Structures are given as structure tokens and as C-alpha cells.
CSV table of C-alpha atoms in Angstrom, one decimal:
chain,number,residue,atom,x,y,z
B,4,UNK,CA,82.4,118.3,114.5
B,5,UNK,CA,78.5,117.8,113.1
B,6,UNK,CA,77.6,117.8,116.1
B,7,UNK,CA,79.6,120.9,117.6
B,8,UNK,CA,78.4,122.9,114.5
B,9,UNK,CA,74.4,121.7,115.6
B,10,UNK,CA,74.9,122.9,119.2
B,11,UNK,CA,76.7,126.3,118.0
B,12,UNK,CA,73.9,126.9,115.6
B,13,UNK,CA,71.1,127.2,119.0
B,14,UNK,CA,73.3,129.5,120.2
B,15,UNK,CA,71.2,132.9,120.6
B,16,UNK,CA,72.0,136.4,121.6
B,17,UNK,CA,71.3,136.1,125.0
B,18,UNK,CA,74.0,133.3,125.0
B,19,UNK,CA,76.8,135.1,123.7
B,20,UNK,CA,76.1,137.7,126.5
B,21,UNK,CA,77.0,134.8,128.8
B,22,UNK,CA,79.9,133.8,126.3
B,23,UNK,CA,81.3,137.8,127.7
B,24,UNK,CA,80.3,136.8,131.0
B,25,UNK,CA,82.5,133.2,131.3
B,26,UNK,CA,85.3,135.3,130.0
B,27,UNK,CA,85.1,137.7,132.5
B,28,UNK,CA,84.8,135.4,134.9
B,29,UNK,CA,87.8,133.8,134.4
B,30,UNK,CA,90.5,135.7,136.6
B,31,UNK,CA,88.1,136.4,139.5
B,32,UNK,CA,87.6,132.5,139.5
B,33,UNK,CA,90.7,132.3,139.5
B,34,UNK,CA,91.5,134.3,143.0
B,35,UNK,CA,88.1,132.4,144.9
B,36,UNK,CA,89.8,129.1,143.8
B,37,UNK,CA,92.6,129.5,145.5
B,38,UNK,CA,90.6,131.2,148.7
B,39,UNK,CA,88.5,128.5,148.8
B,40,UNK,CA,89.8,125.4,147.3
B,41,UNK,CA,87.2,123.1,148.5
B,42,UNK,CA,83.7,124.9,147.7
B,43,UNK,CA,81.3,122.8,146.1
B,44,UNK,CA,78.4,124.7,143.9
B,45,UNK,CA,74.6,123.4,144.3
B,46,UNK,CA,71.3,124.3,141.9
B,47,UNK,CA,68.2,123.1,140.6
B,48,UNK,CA,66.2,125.2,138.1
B,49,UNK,CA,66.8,128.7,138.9
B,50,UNK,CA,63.2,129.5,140.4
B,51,UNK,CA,63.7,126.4,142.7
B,52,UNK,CA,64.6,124.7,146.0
B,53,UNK,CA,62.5,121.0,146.4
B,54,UNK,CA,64.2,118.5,144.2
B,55,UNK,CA,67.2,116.6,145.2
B,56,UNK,CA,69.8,119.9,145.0
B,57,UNK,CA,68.2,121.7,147.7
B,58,UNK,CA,68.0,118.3,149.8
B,59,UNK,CA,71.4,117.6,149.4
B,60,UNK,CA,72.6,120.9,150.0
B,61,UNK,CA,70.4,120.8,153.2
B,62,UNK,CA,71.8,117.8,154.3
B,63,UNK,CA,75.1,118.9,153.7
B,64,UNK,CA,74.6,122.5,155.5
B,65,UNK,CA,73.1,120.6,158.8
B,66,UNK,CA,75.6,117.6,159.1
B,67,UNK,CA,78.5,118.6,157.7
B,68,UNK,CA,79.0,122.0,158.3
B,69,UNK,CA,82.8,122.2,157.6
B,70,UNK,CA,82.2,122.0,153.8
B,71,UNK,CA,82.5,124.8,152.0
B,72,UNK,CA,78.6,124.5,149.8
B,73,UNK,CA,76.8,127.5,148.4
B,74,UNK,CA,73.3,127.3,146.7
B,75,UNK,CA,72.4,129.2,143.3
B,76,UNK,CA,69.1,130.6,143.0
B,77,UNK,CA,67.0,133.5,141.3
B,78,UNK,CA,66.6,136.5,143.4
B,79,UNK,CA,63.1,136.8,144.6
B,80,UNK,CA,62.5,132.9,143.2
B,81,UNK,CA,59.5,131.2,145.0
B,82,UNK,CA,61.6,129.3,147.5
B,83,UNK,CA,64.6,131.4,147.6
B,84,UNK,CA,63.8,131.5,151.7
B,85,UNK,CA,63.4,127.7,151.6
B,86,UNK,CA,68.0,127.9,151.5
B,87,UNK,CA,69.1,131.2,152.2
B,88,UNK,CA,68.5,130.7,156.5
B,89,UNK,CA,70.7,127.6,155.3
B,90,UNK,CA,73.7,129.2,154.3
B,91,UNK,CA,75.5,131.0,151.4
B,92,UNK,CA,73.2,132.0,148.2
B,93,UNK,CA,74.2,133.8,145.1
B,94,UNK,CA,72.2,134.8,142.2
B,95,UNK,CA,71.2,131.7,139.8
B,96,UNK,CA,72.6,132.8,135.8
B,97,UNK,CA,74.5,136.0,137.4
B,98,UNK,CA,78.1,137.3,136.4
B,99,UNK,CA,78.7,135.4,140.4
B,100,UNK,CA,77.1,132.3,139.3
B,101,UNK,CA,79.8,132.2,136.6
B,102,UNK,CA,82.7,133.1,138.8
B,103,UNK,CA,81.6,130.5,141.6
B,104,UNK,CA,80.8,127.3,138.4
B,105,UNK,CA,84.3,128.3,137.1
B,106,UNK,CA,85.9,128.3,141.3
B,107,UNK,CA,83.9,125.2,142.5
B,108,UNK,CA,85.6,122.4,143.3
B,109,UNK,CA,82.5,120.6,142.3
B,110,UNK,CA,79.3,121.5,140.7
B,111,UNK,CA,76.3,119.7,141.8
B,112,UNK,CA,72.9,120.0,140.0
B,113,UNK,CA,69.3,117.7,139.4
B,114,UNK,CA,69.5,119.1,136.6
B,115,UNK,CA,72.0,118.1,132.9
B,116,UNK,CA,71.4,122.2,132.1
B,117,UNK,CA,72.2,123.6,135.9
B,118,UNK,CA,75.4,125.8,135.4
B,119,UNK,CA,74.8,129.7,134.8
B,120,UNK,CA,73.7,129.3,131.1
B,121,UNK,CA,73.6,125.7,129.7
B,122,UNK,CA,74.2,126.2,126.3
B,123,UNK,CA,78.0,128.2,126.5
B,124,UNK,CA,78.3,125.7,128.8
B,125,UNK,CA,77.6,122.4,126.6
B,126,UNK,CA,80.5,123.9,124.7
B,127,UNK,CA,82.8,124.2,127.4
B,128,UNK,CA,82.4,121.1,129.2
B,129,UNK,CA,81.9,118.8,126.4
B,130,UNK,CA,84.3,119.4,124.3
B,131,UNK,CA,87.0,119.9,126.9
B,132,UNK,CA,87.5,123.2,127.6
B,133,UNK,CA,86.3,123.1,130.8
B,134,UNK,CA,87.6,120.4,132.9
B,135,UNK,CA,85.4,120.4,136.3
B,136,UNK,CA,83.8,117.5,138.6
B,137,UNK,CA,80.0,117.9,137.9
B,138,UNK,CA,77.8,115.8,139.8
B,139,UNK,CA,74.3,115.1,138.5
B,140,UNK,CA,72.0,114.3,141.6
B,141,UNK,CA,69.3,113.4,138.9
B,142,UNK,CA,65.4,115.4,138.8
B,143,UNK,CA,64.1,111.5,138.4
B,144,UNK,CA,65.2,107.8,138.1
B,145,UNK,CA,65.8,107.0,134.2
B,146,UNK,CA,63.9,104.2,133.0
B,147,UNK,CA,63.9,104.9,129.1
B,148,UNK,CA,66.5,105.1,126.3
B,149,UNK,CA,67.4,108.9,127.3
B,150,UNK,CA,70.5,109.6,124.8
B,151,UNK,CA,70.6,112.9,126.2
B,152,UNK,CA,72.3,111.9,129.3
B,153,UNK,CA,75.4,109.4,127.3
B,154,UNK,CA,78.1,110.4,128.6
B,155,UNK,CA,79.6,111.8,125.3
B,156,UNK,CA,77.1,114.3,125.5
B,157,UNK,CA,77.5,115.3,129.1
B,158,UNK,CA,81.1,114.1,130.1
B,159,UNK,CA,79.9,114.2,133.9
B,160,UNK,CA,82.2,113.0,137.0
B,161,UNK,CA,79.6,111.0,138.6
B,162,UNK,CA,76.4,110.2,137.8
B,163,UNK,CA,73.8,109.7,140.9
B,164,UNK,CA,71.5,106.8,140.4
B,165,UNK,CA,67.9,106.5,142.7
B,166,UNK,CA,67.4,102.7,141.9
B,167,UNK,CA,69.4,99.4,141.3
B,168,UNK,CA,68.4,98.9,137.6
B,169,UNK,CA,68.5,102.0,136.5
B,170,UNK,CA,72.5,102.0,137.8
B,171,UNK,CA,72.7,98.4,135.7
B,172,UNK,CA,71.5,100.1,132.5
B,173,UNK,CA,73.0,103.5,132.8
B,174,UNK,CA,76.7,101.7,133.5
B,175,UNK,CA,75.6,98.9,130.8
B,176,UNK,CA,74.6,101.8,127.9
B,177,UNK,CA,75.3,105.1,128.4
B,178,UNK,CA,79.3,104.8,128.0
B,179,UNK,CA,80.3,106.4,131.3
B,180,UNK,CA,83.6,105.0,132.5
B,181,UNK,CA,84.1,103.0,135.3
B,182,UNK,CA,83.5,104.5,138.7
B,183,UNK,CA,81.7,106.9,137.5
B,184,UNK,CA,77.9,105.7,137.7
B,185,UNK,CA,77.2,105.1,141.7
B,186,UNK,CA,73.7,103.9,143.3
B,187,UNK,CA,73.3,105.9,146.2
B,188,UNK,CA,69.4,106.4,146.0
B,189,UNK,CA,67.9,109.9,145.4
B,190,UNK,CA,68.4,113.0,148.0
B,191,UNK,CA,65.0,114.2,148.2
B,192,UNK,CA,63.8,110.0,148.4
B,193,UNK,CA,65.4,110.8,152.1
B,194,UNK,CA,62.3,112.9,153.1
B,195,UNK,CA,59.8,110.5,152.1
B,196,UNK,CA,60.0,107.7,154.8
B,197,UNK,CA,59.9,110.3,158.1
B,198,UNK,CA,56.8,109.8,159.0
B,199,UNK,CA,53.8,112.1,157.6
B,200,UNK,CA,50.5,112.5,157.6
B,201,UNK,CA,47.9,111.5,154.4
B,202,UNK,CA,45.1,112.8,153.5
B,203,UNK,CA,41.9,110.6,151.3
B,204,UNK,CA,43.5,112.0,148.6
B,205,UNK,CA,44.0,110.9,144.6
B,206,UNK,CA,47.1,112.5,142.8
B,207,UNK,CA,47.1,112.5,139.0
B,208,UNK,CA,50.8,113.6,137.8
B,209,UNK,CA,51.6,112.9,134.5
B,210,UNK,CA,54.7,113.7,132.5
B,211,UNK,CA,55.1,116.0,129.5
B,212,UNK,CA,55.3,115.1,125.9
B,213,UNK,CA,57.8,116.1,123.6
B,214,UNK,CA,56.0,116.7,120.4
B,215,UNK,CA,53.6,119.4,122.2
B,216,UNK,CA,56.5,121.1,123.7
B,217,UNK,CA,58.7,124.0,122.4
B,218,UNK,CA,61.4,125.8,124.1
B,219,UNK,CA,60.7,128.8,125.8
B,220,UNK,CA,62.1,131.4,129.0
B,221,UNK,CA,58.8,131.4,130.3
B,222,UNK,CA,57.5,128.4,131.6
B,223,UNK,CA,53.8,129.4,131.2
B,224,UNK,CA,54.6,130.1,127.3
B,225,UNK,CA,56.5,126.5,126.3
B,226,UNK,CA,53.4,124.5,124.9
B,227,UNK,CA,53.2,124.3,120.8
B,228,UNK,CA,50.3,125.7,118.6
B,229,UNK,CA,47.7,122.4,118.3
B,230,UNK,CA,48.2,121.7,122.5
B,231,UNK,CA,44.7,122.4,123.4
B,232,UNK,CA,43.3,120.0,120.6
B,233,UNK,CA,45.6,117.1,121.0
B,234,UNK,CA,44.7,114.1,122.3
B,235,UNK,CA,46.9,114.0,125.6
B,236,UNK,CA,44.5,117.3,126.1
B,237,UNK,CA,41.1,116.4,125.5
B,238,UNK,CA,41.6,112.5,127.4
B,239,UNK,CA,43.1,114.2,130.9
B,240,UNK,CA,40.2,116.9,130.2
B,241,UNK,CA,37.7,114.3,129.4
B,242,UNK,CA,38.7,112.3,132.5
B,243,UNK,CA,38.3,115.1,134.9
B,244,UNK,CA,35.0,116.2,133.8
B,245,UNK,CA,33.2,112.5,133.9
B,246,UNK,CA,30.7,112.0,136.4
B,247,UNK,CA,31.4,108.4,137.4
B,248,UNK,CA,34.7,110.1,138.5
B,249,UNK,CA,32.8,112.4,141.2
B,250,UNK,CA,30.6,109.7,142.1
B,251,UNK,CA,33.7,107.7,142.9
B,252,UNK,CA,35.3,110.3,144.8
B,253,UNK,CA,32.3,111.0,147.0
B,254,UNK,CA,31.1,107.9,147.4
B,255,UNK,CA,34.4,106.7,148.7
B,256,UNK,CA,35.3,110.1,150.3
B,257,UNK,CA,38.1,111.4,148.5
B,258,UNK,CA,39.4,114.5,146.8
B,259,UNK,CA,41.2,114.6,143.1
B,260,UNK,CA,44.5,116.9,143.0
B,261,UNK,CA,45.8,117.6,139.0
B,262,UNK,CA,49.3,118.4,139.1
B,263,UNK,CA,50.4,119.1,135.2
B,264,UNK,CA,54.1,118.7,134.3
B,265,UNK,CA,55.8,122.6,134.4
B,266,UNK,CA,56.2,122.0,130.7
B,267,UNK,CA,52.6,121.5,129.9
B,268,UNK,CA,50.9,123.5,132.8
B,269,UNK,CA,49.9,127.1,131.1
B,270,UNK,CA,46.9,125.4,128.5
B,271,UNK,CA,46.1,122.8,130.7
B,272,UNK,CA,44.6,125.6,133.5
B,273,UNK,CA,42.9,127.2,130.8
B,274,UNK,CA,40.9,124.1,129.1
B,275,UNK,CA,40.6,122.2,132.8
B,276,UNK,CA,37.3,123.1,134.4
B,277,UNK,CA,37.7,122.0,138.1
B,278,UNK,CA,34.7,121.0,140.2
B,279,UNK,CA,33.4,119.1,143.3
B,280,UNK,CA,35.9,117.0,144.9
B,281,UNK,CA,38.6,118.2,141.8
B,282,UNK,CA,42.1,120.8,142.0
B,283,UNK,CA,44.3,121.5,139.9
B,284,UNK,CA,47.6,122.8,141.2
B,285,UNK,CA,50.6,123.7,139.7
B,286,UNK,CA,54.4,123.9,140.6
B,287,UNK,CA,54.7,127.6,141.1
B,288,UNK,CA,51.3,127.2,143.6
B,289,UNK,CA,52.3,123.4,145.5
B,290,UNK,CA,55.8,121.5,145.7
B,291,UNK,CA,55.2,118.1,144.6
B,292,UNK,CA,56.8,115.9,147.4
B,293,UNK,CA,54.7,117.3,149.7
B,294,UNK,CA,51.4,116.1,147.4
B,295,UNK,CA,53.3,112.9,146.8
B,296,UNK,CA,53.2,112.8,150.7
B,297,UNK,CA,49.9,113.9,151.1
B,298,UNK,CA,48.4,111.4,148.8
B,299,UNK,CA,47.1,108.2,149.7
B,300,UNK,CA,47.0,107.0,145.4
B,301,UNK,CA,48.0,108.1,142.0
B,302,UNK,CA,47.3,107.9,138.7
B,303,UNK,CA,50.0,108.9,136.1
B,304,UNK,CA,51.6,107.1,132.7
B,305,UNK,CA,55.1,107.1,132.4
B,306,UNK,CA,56.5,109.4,135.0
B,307,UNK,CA,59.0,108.7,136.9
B,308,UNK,CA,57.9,110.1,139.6
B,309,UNK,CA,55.7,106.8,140.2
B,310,UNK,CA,59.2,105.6,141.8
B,311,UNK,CA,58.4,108.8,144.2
B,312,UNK,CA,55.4,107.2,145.5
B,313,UNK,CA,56.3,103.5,145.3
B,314,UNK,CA,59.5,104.2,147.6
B,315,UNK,CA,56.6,105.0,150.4
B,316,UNK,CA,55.1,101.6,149.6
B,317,UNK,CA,51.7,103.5,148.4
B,318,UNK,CA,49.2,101.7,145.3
B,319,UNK,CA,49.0,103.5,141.9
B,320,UNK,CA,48.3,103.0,138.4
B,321,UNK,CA,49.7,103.9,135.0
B,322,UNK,CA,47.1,105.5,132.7
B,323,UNK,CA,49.1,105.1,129.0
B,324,UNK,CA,46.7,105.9,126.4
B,325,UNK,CA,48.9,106.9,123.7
B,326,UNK,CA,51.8,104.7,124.3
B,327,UNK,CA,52.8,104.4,120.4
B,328,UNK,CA,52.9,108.0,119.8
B,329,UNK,CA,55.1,108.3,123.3
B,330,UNK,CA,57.1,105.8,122.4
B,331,UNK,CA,58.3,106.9,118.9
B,332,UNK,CA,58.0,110.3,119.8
B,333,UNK,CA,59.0,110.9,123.1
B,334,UNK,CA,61.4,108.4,124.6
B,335,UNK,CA,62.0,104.9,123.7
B,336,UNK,CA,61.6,102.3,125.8
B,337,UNK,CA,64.5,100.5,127.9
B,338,UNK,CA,65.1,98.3,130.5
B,339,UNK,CA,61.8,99.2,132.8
B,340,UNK,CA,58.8,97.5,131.5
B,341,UNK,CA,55.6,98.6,132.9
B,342,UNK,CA,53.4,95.5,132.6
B,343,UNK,CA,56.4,93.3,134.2
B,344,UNK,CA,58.1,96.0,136.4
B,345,UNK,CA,56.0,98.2,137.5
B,346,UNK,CA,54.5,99.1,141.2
B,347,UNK,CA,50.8,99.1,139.8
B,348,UNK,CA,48.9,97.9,136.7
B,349,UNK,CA,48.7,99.6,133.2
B,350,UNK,CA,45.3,100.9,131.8
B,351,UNK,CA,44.0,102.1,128.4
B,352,UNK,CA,41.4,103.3,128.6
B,353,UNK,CA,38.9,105.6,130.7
B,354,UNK,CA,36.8,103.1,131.5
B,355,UNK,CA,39.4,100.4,133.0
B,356,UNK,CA,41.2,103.8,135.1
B,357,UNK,CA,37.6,104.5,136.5
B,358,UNK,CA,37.2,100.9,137.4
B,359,UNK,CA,40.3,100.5,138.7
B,360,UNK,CA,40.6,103.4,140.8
B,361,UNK,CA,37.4,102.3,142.3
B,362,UNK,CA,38.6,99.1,143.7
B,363,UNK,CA,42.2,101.0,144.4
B,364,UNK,CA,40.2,103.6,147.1
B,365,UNK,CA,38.1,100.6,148.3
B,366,UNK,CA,41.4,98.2,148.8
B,367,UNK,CA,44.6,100.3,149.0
B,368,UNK,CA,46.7,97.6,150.7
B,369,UNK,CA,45.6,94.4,149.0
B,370,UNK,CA,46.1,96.2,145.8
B,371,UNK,CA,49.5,96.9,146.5
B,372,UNK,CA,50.8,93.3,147.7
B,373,UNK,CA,50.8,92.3,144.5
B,374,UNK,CA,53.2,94.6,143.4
B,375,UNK,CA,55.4,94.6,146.6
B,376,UNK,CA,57.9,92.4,144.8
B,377,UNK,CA,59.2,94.3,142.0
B,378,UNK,CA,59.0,97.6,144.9
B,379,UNK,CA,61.8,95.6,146.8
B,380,UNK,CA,63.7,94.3,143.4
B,381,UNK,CA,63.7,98.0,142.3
B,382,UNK,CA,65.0,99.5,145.8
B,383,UNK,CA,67.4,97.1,147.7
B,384,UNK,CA,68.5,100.4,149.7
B,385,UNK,CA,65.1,101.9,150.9
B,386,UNK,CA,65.9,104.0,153.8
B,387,UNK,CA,67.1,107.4,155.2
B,388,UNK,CA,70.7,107.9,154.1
B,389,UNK,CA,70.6,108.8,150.4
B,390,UNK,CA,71.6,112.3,150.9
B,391,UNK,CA,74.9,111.0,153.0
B,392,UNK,CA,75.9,108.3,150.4
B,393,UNK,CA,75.9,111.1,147.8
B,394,UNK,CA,78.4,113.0,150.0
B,395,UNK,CA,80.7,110.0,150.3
B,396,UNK,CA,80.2,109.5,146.6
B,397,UNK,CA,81.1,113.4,146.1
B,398,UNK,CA,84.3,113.3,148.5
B,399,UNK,CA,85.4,110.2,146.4
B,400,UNK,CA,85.6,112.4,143.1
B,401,UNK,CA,87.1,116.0,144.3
């Protein structure tokens, strides 16, 4: 009850408008159940088509064309032409979007808050209301103590894992019942082994942090007061503007892409001053895979989207300057330790990155050999069919 009480005490204005909407929904969910029994539901974030909800519903659309699978996305969003010449569409959040989440046979998202407004939702589905199959297809392989995703506080049918650890600790700790955690390997992982050009190109991705974040509609508008003087700041600042980092570059022949997370991108473009050899892109300007792709190394700290690039067997390193402050702030550690585990080595400081990227664009290959072990241990099931074991997975459940 506390904890129903906490969740109905975020609920805003703008969610009771949604609270009208589910209840209007009902009966006209009602008649497209029973029109179309089978139709499973598919979304990301509403602005988006590249994660694994658009690959899987592509997948889905092109090989199996005798399910019944509609994608929900913003009008006019970005990549809204990315799925539409794929099939059905409706309007991500809409009054439709209700009467399709309340009609689907299943609802399939990358994401714990894609439905047509997560919060009346939460309500719904977790404390029974609702009884649907939701499938979560994952935005990245968990690695850390992320209570957010136990199943008392999600109450998912099936639970899509990318790696074989990370299906060991979720079915070990996060209380889901039997059956319903299944290692398939991630949709959009699917992509990354057809083969692809790459370009002498460093990628620096890292992932958000919690205590600079604040929730907001507008993703250019999320980043607390105190962002621009913090430390994660000034060190990814500091970095970009050293001049052993150009002469590294140019001496080696490579360019430097900066991809912020979307949580943390609006103060980073105004305090980043890009220059020879340097970008800075952002997820409303590039789609990640394909820089992932593109990219022959990367630097980042604790993303998860390292597992991105080790799946193509490519060298990187973890830059984790403020691991205390992450770790009791952020997320805490579980079963993945980076120093033991991980598919490059772990640096400090400025000085050891800049060294170590040196001898990274020099050596790409023996650099990664050493770390070709724990690749393999992490993904037993490296290959092509993600996207159709996660159907199989899907038909199991409806």
C-alpha cells in the first residue's frame, strides 16, 4: 500500500487526462479484441524506431507476415518513415494507442515505460488491474542491481535477455517466476554481424548519471541545476579539449565522435567545444548502431552498450573516473565486474585513457585477444537469429 500511495502521489495532470482516456478506451478495445484476436503491439520511445522494438517488429513484418503486429510512434517523430513502409502505425500516447495496449494480445516494448502513458499504466498492470502479456525486448543488457526491473514492480510475461549472465542473475534475483526470463540475445544485436563497413574512427558513448538527471517532457530540458560544473562535466570536457588527444588522432589518422546519453545531451552541446579531428553528435542528429558500426574503438564507463560493440569482436576501454559516486548513486554493482569481466581494461584517469588509446589505435587486434575469453563466456549465442528466437519466445506466452 506504501508503495501504491508513492506511485499515485507522481501522478500529474496530464496523467489523469490518460486516466479519461484508458476509460474510454475500454469498450472500443473491447470490439478490436475480438476482430483481431491475435495483434501484438510494438514501441520504443515515442520519437523512435532503432532499438530492439523497431528490429523486431521488422523482422516480424518481413518473415512472418501472417501476424497481426502494429508499431506505435509519434506523428512526424524522426524515424516515423523508418516503420510506416513496414506496415500498420498508430499514433504513440494517442486515445488509439490506448484502445490497441488495452486489444493487444501482447505488448512488446525496449522500454519498462512503453505503453501510452506509463504512469496510469504502473497502476494498472501492477497491481492487477490489467492482466496483459507484456514483453520487454530490453533498451540494453543489465549488468547492475537494477530494482527497477524486479518483477514485483513490473509483473512482465517474459523478460528478453541479450547475454547468458545477465539471464543467470535476472532469474537468480529479480523474483520473476519460472519461464518467464528467456535468453534469446538482443533484436537489434541481429544487425551487427551483416557485414559493414568501418571507418578510423573513435566512439566515446557514455551513460547518464542519476544524480544530475531530473525528469522532464523535453529531452533537451532533463539535466539538473549544478550539471555544467560537475565533475562528469568538466572530465569529458577536459578530455576533449587536450592536445595529446588531437596529436593521437592525427598522428594515427583517426577521427573522435561524442555521442552523450539523450538524458545528458542538452548542456553537454553547449559546454563541448569541438575541434580538429572531434564531433559531437547526438540521438536526434545520428542513430547509435550505425556509429557503433562505423567505429573501429570506444571509449565509455559503464554503459552497456560496450556489450553493443564487443558482440562485433571490436577493442574498447572503460573510462570510470567516478566510480564511488556511480556506485552509491547511480546503480549498484552486480554480477558483471569490470576488471574480471569486461571486453577491455578499466582506466582512471586521463592520462592512462590517453595512453591507452594510443596503443588501442596502433594494435586494435592484439589488444582485443586478451579479452576474447570473457566475449565468448558472455555470448554463447553470437549470431543472426535473435530477432526469431524472441518470436518463438513471444508465441510461447500468447
Amino acid at each position: 500500500m506504501k508503495r501504491f500511495l508513492k506511485k499515485l502521489g507522481q501522478v500529474n495532470i496530464r496523467d489523469v487526462g490518460h486516466l479519461f482516456l484508458f476509460l474510454l478506451a475500454i469498450l472500443p478495445a473491447k470490439r478490436l479484441r475480438k476482430k483481431r484476436p491475435h495483434l501484438w503491439l510494438v514501441c520504443e520511445y515515442g520519437q523512435e524506431a532503432r532499438d530492439n522494438g523497431y528490429w523486431f517488429y521488422r523482422h516480424v513484418r518481413q518473415t512472418h507476415k501472417e501476424q497481426d503486429i502494429v508499431y506505435a510512434i509519434e506523428k512526424n517523430a524522426l524515424d516515423e518513415k523508418k516503420v510506416v513502409h513496414l506496415g500498420e502505425t498508430i499514433p504513440y500516447g494517442s486515445f488509439t494507442h490506448w484502445v490497441y495496449y488495452l486489444a493487444a494480445e501482447a505488448n512488446i516494448s525496449s522500454h519498462k515505460g512503453g505503453k501510452p502513458n506509463a504512469a496510469v499504466c504502473y497502476l494498472l498492470e501492477v497491481y492487477g488491474i490489467l492482466k496483459n502479456k507484456r514483453v520487454f525486448l530490453q533498451h540494453g543488457i543489465i549488468k547492475d542491481m537494477a530494482e527497477m526491473f524486479f518483477y514485483p514492480n513490473t509483473k512482465m510475461r517474459l523478460f528478453i535477455c541479450g547475454a547468458k549472465p545477465e539471464y543467470d542473475y535476472v532469474s537468480e534475483n529479480f523474483g520473476y517466476p519460472k519461464g518467464y526470463v528467456k535468453y534469446t540475445g538482443l533484436a537489434r544485436f541481429d544487425r551487427l554481424l551483416v557485414p559493414h563497413k568501418v571507418k578510423k574512427q573513435v566512439l566515446i558513448a557514455p551513460t547518464w548519471r542519476r544524480w544530475l538527471y531530473r525528469t522532464s517532457s523535453d529531452p533537451y530540458e532533463n539535466v539538473s541545476h549544478g550539471f555544467d560544473s560537475s565533475e562528469y562535466v568538466k572530465t569529458y570536457c577536459e578530455l576533449l579539449k587536450d592536445l595529446r588527444l588531437e596529436q593521437i588522432l592525427e598522428e594515427n589518422g583517426y577521427e573522435l565522435v561524442f555521442f552523450p546519453h539523450r538524458n545528458m545531451t542538452s548542456l553537454f552541446e553547449k559546454e563541448i567545444e569541438t575541434g580538429n579531428h572531434i564531433y559531437i553528435e547526438n540521438w536526434k542528429t545520428k542513430d547509435l548502431q550505425e556509429l557503433l558500426m562505423e567505429s573501429a574503438c570506444m571509449i565509455t564507463d559503464y554503459s552497456s552498450i560496450a556489450m553493443d560493440f564487443a558482440y562485433m569482436n571490436k577493442p574498447l576501454v572503460y573510462y570510470q573516473f567516478d566510480e564511488k559516486q556511480f556506485r552509491s548513486e547511480h546503480f549498484e554493482e552486480g554480477y558483471f565486474q569490470y576488471e574480471r569481466d569486461g571486453f577491455g581494461p578499466v582506466v582512471r584517469t586521463k592520462e592512462e585513457l590517453l595512453k591507452y588509446l594510443e596503443q588501442m589505435l596502433k594494435q586494435p587486434q592484439s589488444v582485443l585477444e586478451s579479452y576474447q575469453k570473457n566475449i565468448e563466456a558472455f555470448f554463447p549465442s553470437r549470431d543472426t537469429n535473435n530477432c526469431e528466437r524472441i518470436f518463438e519466445a513471444v508465441k510461447e506466452v500468447v
